[in-house]
Tab-separated table of C-alpha atoms in Angstrom:
chain	number	residue	atom	x	y	z
E	1	CYS	CA	-58.901	-57.811	-6.363
E	2	GLU	CA	-57.114	-54.448	-6.071
E	3	VAL	CA	-53.892	-56.154	-5.043
E	4	ALA	CA	-54.017	-58.342	-8.143
E	5	LEU	CA	-54.469	-55.277	-10.348
E	6	ILE	CA	-51.542	-53.496	-8.713
E	7	SER	CA	-49.176	-56.079	-10.167
E	8	ALA	CA	-50.326	-55.057	-13.663
E	9	VAL	CA	-49.710	-51.329	-13.142
E	10	ASN	CA	-46.668	-49.710	-14.728
E	11	VAL	CA	-45.614	-46.211	-15.770
E	12	ARG	CA	-47.228	-46.497	-19.201
E	13	ASN	CA	-50.670	-47.489	-17.884
E	14	CYS	CA	-50.799	-45.981	-14.385
E	15	LEU	CA	-52.893	-42.991	-15.478
E	16	LYS	CA	-55.541	-45.293	-16.952
E	17	PHE	CA	-55.544	-47.398	-13.793
E	18	TYR	CA	-55.705	-44.230	-11.679
E	19	LYS	CA	-58.852	-43.171	-13.546
E	20	ILE	CA	-60.469	-46.576	-13.118
E	21	ALA	CA	-59.504	-46.735	-9.449
E	22	GLU	CA	-61.116	-43.375	-8.767
E	23	GLU	CA	-64.281	-44.340	-10.650
E	24	ILE	CA	-64.746	-47.567	-8.664
E	25	ASN	CA	-63.424	-46.258	-5.329
E	26	ALA	CA	-60.487	-48.659	-5.288
E	27	SER	CA	-58.440	-46.665	-2.792
E	28	VAL	CA	-55.493	-49.078	-2.519
E	29	LEU	CA	-55.084	-49.153	-6.294
E	30	GLN	CA	-55.532	-45.389	-6.542
E	31	THR	CA	-52.870	-44.768	-3.895
E	32	HIS	CA	-50.448	-47.093	-5.660
E	33	CYS	CA	-51.044	-45.352	-8.990
E	34	SER	CA	-50.727	-41.930	-7.389
E	35	GLN	CA	-47.360	-42.863	-5.901
E	36	LEU	CA	-46.167	-44.159	-9.265
E	37	ILE	CA	-47.381	-40.972	-10.950
E	38	SER	CA	-45.526	-38.863	-8.375
E	39	THR	CA	-42.321	-40.829	-8.826
E	40	HIS	CA	-42.410	-40.475	-12.609
E	41	TRP	CA	-44.190	-37.101	-12.849
E	42	THR	CA	-41.539	-35.522	-15.088
E	43	ASP	CA	-41.619	-38.491	-17.482
E	44	PHE	CA	-45.200	-37.838	-18.580
E	45	ILE	CA	-46.141	-35.792	-21.623
E	46	SER	CA	-49.437	-34.041	-22.279
E	47	GLU	CA	-50.736	-36.894	-24.457
E	48	ASP	CA	-50.457	-39.257	-21.496
E	49	PHE	CA	-53.306	-37.368	-19.818
E	50	GLN	CA	-55.738	-37.717	-22.728
E	51	TYR	CA	-57.568	-40.585	-21.003
E	52	LEU	CA	-58.439	-38.527	-17.946
E	53	PRO	CA	-61.441	-36.230	-17.650
E	54	ALA	CA	-60.497	-32.564	-17.209
E	55	PRO	CA	-61.428	-32.388	-13.484
E	56	MET	CA	-59.293	-35.444	-12.724
E	57	THR	CA	-56.367	-34.039	-14.717
E	58	TYR	CA	-56.689	-30.746	-12.856
E	59	LYS	CA	-56.725	-32.569	-9.522
E	60	LEU	CA	-53.529	-34.435	-10.408
E	61	PHE	CA	-51.764	-31.284	-11.617
E	62	LYS	CA	-52.792	-29.464	-8.460
E	63	GLU	CA	-51.564	-32.289	-6.201
E	64	LYS	CA	-48.344	-33.057	-8.040
E	65	THR	CA	-47.092	-29.537	-8.746
E	66	LYS	CA	-47.147	-28.189	-5.191
């Protein structure tokens, strides 16, 4: 199921999929989304993070801005 979802993930929706993956413990999907987020980190704007809860946004910022 995760593999099927991965094919639907793109830069515009990867943050939403990342959130869902974390909520349902879909580690393969979450890793894929995380890699996509890392690759395109500088392309995101603050509004892109509006779908994520504050703790999840903080976690991403902490991981991606090292």
